[in-house]
mmCIF file with all atom_site columns, C-alpha atoms and ligand atoms in Angstrom:
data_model
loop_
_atom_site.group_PDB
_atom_site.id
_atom_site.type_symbol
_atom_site.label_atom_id
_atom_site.label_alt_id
_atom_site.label_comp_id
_atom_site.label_asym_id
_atom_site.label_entity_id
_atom_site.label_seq_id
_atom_site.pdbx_PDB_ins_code
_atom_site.Cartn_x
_atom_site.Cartn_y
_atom_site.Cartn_z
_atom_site.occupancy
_atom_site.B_iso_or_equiv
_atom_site.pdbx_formal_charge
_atom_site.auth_seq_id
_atom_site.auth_comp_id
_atom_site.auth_asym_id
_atom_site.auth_atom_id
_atom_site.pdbx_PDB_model_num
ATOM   1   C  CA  . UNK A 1 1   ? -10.404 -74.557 0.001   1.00 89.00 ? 1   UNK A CA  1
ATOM   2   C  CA  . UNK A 1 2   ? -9.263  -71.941 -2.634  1.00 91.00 ? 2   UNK A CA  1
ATOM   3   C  CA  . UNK A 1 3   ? -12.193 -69.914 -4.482  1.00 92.00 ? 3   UNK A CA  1
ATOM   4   C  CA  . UNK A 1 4   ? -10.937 -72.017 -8.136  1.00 95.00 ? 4   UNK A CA  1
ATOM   5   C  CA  . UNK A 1 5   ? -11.549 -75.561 -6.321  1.00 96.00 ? 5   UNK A CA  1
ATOM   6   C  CA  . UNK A 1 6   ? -15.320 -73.643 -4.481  1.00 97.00 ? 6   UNK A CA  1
ATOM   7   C  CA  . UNK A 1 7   ? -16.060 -72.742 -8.557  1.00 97.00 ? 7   UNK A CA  1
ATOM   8   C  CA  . UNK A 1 8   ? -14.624 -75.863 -10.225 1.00 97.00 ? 8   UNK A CA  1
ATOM   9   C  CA  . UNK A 1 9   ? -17.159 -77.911 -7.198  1.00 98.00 ? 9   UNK A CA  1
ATOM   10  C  CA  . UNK A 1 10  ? -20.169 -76.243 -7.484  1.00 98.00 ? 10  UNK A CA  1
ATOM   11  C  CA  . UNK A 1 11  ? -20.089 -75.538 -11.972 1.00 97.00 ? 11  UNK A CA  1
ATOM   12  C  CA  . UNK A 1 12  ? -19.469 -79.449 -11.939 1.00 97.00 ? 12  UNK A CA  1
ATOM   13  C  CA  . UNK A 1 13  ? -22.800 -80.104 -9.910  1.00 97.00 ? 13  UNK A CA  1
ATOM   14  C  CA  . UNK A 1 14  ? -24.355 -76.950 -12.175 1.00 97.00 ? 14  UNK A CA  1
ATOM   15  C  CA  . UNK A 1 15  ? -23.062 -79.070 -15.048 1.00 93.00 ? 15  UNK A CA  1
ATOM   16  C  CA  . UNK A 1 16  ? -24.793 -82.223 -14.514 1.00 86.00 ? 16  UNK A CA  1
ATOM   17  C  CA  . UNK A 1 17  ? -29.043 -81.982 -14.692 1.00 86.00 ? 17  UNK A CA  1
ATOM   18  C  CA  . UNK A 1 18  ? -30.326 -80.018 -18.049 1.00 88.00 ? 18  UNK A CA  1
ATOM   19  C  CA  . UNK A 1 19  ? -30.590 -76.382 -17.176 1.00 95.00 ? 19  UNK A CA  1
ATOM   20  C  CA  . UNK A 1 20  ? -29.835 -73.301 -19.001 1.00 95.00 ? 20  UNK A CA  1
ATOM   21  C  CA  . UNK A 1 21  ? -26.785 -71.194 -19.158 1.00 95.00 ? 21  UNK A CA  1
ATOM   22  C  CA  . UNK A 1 22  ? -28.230 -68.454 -16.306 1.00 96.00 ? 22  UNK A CA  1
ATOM   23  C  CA  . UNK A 1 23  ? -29.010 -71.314 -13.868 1.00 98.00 ? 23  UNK A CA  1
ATOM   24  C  CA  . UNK A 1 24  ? -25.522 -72.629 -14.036 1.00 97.00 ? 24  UNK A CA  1
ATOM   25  C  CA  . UNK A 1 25  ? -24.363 -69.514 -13.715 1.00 97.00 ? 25  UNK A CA  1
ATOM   26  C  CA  . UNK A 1 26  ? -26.454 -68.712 -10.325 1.00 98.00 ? 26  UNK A CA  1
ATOM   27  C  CA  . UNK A 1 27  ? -25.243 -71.937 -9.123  1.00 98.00 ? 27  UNK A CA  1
ATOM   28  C  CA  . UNK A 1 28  ? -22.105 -72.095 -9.413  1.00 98.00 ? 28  UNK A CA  1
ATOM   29  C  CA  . UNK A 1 29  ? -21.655 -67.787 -8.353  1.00 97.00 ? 29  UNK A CA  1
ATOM   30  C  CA  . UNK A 1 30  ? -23.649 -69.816 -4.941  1.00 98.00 ? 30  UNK A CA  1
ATOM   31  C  CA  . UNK A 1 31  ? -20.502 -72.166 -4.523  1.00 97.00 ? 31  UNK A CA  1
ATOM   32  C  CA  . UNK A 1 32  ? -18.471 -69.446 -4.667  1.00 97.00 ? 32  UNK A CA  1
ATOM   33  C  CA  . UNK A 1 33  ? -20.201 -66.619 -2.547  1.00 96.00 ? 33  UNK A CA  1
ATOM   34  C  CA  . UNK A 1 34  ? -19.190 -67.410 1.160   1.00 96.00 ? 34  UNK A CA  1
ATOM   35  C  CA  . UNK A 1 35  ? -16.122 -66.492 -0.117  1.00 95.00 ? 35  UNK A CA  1
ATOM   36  C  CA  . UNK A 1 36  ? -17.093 -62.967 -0.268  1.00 94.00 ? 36  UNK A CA  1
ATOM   37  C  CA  . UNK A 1 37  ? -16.311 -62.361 3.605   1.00 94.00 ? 37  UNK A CA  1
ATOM   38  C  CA  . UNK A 1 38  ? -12.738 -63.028 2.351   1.00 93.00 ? 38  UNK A CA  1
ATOM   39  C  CA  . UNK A 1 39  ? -12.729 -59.415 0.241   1.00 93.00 ? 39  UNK A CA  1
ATOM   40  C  CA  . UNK A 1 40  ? -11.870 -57.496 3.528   1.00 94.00 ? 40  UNK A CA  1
ATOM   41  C  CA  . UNK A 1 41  ? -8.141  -58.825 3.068   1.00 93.00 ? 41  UNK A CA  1
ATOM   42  C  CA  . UNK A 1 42  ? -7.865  -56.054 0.742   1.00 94.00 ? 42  UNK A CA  1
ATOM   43  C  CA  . UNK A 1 43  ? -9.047  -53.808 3.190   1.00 94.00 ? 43  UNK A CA  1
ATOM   44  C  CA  . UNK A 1 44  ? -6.927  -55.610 5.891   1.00 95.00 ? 44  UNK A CA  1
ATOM   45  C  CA  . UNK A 1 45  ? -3.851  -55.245 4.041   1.00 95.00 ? 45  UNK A CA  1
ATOM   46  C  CA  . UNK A 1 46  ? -4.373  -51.486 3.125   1.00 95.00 ? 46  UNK A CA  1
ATOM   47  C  CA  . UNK A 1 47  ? -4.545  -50.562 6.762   1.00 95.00 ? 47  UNK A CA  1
ATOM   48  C  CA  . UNK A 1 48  ? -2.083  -52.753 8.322   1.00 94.00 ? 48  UNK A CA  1
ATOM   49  C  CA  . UNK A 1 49  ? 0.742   -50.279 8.908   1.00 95.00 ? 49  UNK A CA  1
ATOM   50  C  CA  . UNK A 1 50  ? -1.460  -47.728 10.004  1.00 95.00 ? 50  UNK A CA  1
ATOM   51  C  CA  . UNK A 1 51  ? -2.877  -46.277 13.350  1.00 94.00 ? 51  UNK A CA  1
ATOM   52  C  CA  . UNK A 1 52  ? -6.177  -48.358 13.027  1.00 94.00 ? 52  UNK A CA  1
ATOM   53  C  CA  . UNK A 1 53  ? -5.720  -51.267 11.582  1.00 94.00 ? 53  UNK A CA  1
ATOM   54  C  CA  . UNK A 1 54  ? -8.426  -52.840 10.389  1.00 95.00 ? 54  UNK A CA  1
ATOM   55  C  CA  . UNK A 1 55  ? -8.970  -57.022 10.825  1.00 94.00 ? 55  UNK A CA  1
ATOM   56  C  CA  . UNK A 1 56  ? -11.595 -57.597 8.381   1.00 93.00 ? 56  UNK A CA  1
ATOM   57  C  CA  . UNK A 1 57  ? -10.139 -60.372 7.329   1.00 92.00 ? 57  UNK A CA  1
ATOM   58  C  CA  . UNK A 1 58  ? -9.438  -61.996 10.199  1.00 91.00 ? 58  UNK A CA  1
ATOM   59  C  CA  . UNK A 1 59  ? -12.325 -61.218 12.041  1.00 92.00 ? 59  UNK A CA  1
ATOM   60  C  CA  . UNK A 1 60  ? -14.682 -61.945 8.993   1.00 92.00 ? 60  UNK A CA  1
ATOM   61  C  CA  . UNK A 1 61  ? -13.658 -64.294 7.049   1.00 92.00 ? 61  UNK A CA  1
ATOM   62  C  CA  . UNK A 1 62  ? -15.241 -68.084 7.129   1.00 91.00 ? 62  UNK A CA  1
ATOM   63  C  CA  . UNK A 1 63  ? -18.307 -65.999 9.555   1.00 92.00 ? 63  UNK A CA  1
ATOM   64  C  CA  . UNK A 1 64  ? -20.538 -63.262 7.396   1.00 93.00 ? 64  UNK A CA  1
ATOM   65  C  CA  . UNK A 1 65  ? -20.561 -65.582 4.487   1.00 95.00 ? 65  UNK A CA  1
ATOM   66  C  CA  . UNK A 1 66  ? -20.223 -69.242 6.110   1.00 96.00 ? 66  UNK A CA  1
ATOM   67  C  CA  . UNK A 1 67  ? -23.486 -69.821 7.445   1.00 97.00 ? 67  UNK A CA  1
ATOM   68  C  CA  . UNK A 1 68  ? -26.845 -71.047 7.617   1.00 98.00 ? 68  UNK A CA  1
ATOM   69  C  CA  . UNK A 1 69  ? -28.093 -67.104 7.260   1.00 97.00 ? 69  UNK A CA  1
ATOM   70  C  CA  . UNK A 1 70  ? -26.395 -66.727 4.181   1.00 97.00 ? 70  UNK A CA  1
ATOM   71  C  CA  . UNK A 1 71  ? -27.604 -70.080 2.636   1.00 98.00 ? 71  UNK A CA  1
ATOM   72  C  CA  . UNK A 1 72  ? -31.331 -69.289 2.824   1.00 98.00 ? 72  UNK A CA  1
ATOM   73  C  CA  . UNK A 1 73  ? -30.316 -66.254 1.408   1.00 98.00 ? 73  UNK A CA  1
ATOM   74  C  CA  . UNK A 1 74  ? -28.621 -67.560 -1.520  1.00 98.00 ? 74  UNK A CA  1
ATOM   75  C  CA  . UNK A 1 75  ? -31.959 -70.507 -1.785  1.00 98.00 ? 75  UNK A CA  1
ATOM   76  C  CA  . UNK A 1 76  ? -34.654 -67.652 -1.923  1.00 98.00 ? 76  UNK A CA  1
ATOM   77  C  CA  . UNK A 1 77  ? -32.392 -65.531 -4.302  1.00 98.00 ? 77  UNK A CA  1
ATOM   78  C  CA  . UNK A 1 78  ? -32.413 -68.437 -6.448  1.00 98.00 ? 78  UNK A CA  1
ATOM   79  C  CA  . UNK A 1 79  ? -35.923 -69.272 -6.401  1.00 98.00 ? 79  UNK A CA  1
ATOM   80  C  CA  . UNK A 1 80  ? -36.776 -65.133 -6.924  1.00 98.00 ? 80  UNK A CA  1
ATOM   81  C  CA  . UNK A 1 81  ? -34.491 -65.287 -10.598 1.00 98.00 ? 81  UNK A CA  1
ATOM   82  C  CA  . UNK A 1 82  ? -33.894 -68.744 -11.858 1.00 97.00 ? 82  UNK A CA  1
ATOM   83  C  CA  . UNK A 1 83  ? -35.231 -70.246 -14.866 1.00 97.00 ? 83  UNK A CA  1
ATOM   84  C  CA  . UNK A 1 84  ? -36.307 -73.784 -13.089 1.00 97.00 ? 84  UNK A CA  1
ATOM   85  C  CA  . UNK A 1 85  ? -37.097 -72.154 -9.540  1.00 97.00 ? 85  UNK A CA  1
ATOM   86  C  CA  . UNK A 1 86  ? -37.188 -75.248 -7.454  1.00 97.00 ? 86  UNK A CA  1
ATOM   87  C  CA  . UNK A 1 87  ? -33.982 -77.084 -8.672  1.00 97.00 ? 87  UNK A CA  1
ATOM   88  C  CA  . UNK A 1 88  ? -32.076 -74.810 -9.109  1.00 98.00 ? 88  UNK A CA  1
ATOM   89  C  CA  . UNK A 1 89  ? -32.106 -73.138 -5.877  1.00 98.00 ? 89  UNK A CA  1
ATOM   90  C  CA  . UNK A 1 90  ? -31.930 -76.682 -4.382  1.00 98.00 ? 90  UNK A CA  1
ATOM   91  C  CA  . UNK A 1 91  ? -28.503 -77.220 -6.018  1.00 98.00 ? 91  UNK A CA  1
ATOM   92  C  CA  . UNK A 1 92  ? -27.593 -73.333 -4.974  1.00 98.00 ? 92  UNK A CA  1
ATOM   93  C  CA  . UNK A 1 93  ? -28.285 -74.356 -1.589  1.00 98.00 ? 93  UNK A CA  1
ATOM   94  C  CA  . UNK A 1 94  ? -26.500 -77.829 -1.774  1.00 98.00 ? 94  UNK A CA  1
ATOM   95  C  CA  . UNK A 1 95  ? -23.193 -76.739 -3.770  1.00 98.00 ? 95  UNK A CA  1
ATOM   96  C  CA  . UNK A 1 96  ? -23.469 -73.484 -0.971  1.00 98.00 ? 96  UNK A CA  1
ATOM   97  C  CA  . UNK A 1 97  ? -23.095 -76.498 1.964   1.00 98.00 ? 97  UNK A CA  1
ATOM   98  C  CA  . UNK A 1 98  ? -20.511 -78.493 -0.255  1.00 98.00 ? 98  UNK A CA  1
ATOM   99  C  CA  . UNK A 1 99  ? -18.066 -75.425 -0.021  1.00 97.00 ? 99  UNK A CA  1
ATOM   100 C  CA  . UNK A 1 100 ? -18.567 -75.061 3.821   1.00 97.00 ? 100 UNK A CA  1
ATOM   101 C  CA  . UNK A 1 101 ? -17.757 -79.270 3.883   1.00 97.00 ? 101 UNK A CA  1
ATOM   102 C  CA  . UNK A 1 102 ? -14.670 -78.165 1.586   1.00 96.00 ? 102 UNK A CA  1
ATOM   103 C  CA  . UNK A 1 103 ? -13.579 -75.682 4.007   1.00 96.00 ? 103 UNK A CA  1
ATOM   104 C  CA  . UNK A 1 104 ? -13.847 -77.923 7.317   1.00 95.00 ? 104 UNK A CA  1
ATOM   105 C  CA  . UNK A 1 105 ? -12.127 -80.830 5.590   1.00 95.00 ? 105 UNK A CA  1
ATOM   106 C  CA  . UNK A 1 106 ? -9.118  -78.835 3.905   1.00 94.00 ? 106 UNK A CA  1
ATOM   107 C  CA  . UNK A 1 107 ? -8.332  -75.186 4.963   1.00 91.00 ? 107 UNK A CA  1
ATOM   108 C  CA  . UNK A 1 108 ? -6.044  -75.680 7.303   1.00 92.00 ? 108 UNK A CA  1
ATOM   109 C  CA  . UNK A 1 109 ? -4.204  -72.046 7.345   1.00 89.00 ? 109 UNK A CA  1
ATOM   110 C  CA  . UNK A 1 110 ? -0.241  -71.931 7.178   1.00 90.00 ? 110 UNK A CA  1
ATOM   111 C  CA  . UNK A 1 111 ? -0.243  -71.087 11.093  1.00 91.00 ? 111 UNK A CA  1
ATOM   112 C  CA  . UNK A 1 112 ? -2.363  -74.056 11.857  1.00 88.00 ? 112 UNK A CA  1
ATOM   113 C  CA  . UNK A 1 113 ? -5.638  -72.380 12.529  1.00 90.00 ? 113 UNK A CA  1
ATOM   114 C  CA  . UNK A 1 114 ? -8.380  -73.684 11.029  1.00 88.00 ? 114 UNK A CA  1
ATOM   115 C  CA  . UNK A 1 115 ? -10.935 -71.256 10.602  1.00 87.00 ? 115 UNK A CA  1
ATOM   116 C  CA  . UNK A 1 116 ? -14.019 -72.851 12.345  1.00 93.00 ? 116 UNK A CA  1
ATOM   117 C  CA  . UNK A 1 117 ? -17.280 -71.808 10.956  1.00 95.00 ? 117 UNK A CA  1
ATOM   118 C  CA  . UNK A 1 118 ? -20.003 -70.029 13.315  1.00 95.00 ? 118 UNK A CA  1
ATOM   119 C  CA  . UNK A 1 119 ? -22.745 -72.057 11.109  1.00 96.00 ? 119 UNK A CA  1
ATOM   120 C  CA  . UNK A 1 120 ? -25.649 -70.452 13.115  1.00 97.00 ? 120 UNK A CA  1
ATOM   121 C  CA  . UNK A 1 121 ? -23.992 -67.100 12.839  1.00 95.00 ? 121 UNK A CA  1
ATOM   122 C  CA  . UNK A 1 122 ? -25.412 -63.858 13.549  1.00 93.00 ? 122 UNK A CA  1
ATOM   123 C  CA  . UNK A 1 123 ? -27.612 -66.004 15.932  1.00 95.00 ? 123 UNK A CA  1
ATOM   124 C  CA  . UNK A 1 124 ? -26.338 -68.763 18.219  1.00 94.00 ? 124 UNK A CA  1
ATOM   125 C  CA  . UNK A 1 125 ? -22.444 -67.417 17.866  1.00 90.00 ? 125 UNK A CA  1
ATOM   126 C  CA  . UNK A 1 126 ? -20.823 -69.681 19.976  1.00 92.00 ? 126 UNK A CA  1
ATOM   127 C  CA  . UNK A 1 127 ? -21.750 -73.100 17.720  1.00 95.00 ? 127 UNK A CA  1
ATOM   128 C  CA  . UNK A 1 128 ? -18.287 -73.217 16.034  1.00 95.00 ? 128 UNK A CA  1
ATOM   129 C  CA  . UNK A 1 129 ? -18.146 -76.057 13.221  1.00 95.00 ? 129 UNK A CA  1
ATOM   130 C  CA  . UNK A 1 130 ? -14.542 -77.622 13.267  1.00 94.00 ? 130 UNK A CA  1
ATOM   131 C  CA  . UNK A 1 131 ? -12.829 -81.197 12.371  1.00 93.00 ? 131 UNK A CA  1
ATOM   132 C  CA  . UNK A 1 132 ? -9.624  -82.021 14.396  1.00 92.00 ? 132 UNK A CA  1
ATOM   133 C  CA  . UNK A 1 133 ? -8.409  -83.664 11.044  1.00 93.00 ? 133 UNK A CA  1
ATOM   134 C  CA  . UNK A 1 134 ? -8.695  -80.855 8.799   1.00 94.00 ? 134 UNK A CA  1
ATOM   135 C  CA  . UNK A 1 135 ? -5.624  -80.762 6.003   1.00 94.00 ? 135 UNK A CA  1
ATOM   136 C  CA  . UNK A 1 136 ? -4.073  -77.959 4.779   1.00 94.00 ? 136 UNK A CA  1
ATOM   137 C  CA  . UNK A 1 137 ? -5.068  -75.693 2.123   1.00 92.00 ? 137 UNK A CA  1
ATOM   138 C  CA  . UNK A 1 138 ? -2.155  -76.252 -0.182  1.00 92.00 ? 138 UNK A CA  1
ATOM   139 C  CA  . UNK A 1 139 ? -2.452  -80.117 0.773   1.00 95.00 ? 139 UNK A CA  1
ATOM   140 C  CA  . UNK A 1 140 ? -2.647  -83.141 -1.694  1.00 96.00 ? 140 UNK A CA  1
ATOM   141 C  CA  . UNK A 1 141 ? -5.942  -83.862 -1.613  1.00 96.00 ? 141 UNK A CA  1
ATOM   142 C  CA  . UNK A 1 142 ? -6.671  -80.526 -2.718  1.00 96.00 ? 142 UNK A CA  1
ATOM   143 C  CA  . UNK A 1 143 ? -4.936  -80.271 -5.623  1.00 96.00 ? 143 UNK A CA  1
ATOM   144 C  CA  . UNK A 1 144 ? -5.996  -83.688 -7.127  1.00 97.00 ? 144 UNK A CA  1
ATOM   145 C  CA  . UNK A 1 145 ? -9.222  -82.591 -6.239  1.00 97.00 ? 145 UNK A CA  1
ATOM   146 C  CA  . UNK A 1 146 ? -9.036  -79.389 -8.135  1.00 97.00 ? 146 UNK A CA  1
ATOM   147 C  CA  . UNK A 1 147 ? -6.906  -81.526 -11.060 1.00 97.00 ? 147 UNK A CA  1
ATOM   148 C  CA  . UNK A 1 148 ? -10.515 -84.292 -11.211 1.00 98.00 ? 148 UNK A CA  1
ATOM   149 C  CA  . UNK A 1 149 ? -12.500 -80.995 -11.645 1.00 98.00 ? 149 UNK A CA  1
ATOM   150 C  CA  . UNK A 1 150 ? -10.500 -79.330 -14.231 1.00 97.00 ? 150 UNK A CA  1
ATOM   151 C  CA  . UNK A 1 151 ? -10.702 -82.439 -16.107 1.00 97.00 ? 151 UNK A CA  1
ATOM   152 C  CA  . UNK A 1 152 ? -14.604 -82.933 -15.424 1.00 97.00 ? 152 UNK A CA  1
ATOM   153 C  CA  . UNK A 1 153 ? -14.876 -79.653 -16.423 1.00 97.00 ? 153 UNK A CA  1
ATOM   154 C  CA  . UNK A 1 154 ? -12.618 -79.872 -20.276 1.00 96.00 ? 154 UNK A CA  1
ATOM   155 C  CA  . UNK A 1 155 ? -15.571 -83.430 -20.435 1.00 96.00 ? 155 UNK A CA  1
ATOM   156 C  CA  . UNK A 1 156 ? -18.254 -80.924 -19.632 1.00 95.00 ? 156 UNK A CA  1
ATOM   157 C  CA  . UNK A 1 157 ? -17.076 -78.231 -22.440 1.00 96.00 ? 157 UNK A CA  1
ATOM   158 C  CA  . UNK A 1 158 ? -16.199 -81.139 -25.439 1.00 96.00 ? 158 UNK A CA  1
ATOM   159 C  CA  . UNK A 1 159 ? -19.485 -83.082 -24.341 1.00 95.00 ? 159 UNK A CA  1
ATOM   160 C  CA  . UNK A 1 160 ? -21.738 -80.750 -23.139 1.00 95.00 ? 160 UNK A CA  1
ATOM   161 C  CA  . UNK A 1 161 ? -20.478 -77.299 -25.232 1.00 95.00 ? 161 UNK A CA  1
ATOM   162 C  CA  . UNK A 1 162 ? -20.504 -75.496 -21.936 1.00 96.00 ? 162 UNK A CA  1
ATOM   163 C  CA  . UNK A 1 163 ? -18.094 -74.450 -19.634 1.00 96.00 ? 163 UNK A CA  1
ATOM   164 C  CA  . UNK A 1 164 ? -17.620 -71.742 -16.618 1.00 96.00 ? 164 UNK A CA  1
ATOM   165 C  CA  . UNK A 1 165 ? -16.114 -69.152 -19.143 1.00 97.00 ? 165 UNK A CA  1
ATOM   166 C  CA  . UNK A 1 166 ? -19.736 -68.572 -20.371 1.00 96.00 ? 166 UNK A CA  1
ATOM   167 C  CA  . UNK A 1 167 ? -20.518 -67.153 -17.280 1.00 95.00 ? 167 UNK A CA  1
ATOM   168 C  CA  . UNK A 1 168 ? -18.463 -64.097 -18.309 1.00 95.00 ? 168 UNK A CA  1
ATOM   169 C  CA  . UNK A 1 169 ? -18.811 -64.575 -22.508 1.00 96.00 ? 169 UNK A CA  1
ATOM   170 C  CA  . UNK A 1 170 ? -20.637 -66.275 -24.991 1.00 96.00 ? 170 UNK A CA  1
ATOM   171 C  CA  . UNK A 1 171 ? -18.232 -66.141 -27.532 1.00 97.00 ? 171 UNK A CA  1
ATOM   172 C  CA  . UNK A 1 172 ? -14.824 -66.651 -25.343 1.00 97.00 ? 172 UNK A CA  1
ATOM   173 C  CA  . UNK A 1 173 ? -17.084 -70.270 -23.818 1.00 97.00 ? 173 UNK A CA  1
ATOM   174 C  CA  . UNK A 1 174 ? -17.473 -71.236 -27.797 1.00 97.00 ? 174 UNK A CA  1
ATOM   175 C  CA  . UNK A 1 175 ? -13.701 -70.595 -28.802 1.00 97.00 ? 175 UNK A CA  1
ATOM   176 C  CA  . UNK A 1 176 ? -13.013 -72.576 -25.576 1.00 96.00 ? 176 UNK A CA  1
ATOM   177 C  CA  . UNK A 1 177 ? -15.377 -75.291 -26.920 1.00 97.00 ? 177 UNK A CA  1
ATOM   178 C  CA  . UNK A 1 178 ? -14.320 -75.384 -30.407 1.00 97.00 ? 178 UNK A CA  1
ATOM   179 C  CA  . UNK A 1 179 ? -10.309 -76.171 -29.825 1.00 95.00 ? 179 UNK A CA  1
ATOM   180 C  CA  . UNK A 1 180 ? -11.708 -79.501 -27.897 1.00 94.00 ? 180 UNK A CA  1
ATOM   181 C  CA  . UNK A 1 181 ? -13.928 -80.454 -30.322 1.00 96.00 ? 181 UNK A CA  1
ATOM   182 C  CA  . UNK A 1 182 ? -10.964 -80.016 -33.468 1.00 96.00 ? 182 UNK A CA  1
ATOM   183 C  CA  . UNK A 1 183 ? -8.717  -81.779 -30.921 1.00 94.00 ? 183 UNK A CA  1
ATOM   184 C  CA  . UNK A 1 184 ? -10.811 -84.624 -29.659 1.00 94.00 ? 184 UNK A CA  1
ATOM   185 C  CA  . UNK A 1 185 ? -13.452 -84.939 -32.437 1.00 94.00 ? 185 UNK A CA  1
ATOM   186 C  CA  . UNK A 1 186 ? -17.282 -83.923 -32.479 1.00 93.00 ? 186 UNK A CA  1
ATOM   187 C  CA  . UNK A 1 187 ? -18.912 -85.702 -29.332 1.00 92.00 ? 187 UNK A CA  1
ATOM   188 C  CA  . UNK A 1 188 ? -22.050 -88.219 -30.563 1.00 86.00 ? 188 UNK A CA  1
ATOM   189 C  CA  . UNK A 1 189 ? -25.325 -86.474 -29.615 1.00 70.00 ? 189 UNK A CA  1
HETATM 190 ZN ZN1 . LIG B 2 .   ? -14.982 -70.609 2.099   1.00 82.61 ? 201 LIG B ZN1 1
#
């Protein structure tokens, strides 16, 4: 699925016990960060027309990032800088599995392929993770998907006075905050 849906996802299930801002914030950058093997695109498409081409992306992508490797990874980062250790680098790990169950259900590329996922990758390489029927990436399902979480996440920011943006600024997350809470009222505490 696209990196908005991964970070929509995983800040919902950031959104939901009582943590503070930098636990949210490692969570939901753990929904998101399989998606980093996608970043050799740029690479891709800057040597394309040249002698070497370069297939990072194709080669990569949905394999560095998409596995089992990279989860445990993510789970001890968590537990080494978290505020609340154990949950959340639980929830890293979880929302980290919930985008590789996002990807097999609805990825499906524009040429049909459908980007199976080594899970046991850089060990047991030939364990490919696949579902015959996987929808595309610009499907339905998708975008209501993505539609639910943008409006879980507006609740999350009227109710809760917290919302992704805070991940980048304080101030930019309260403005956000504010124009809900003049639109739609105070929320009762
Ligand atoms: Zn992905």
């Amino acid at each position: 699925m696209q990196p908005i849906t991964h970070l929509l996802a995983s800040w919902t299930v950031a959104g939901i016990p009582r943590l503070e801002g930098r636990d949210r914030a490692i969570i939901t950058l753990a929904g998101i960060s399989a998606d980093i093997d996608g970043l050799g695109i740029v690479v891709e498409l800057a040597t394309e027309h040249t002698q070497q081409p370069l297939l990072w992306y194709s080669k990569y992508h949905h394999v560095i990032g998409h596995n089992l490797t990279f989860a445990i990874a993510i789970f001890l980062t968590a537990l080494a800088i978290a505020k609340r250790r154990l949950l959340t680098a639980v929830l890293a790990f979880f929302v980290f599995h919930l985008h590789l169950f996002c990807d097999l259900i609805g990825s499906r590329g524009p040429d049909g392929y459908q980007w199976p996922i080594p899970y046991f990758y850089p060990f047991l390489q030939n364990i490919e993770l696949s579902w015959s029927g996987q929808w595309a990436l610009n499907a339905w399902p998708n975008i209501v998907l993505t539609f639910i979480l943008i409006m879980i996440t507006f609740y999350l920011a009227w109710k809760k006075g917290f919302s992704p943006l805070e991940i980048i600024s304080k101030k930019v997350n309260r403005v956000f905050v504010d124009t809900f809470r003049q639109r739609f009222g105070k929320p009762q505490s």
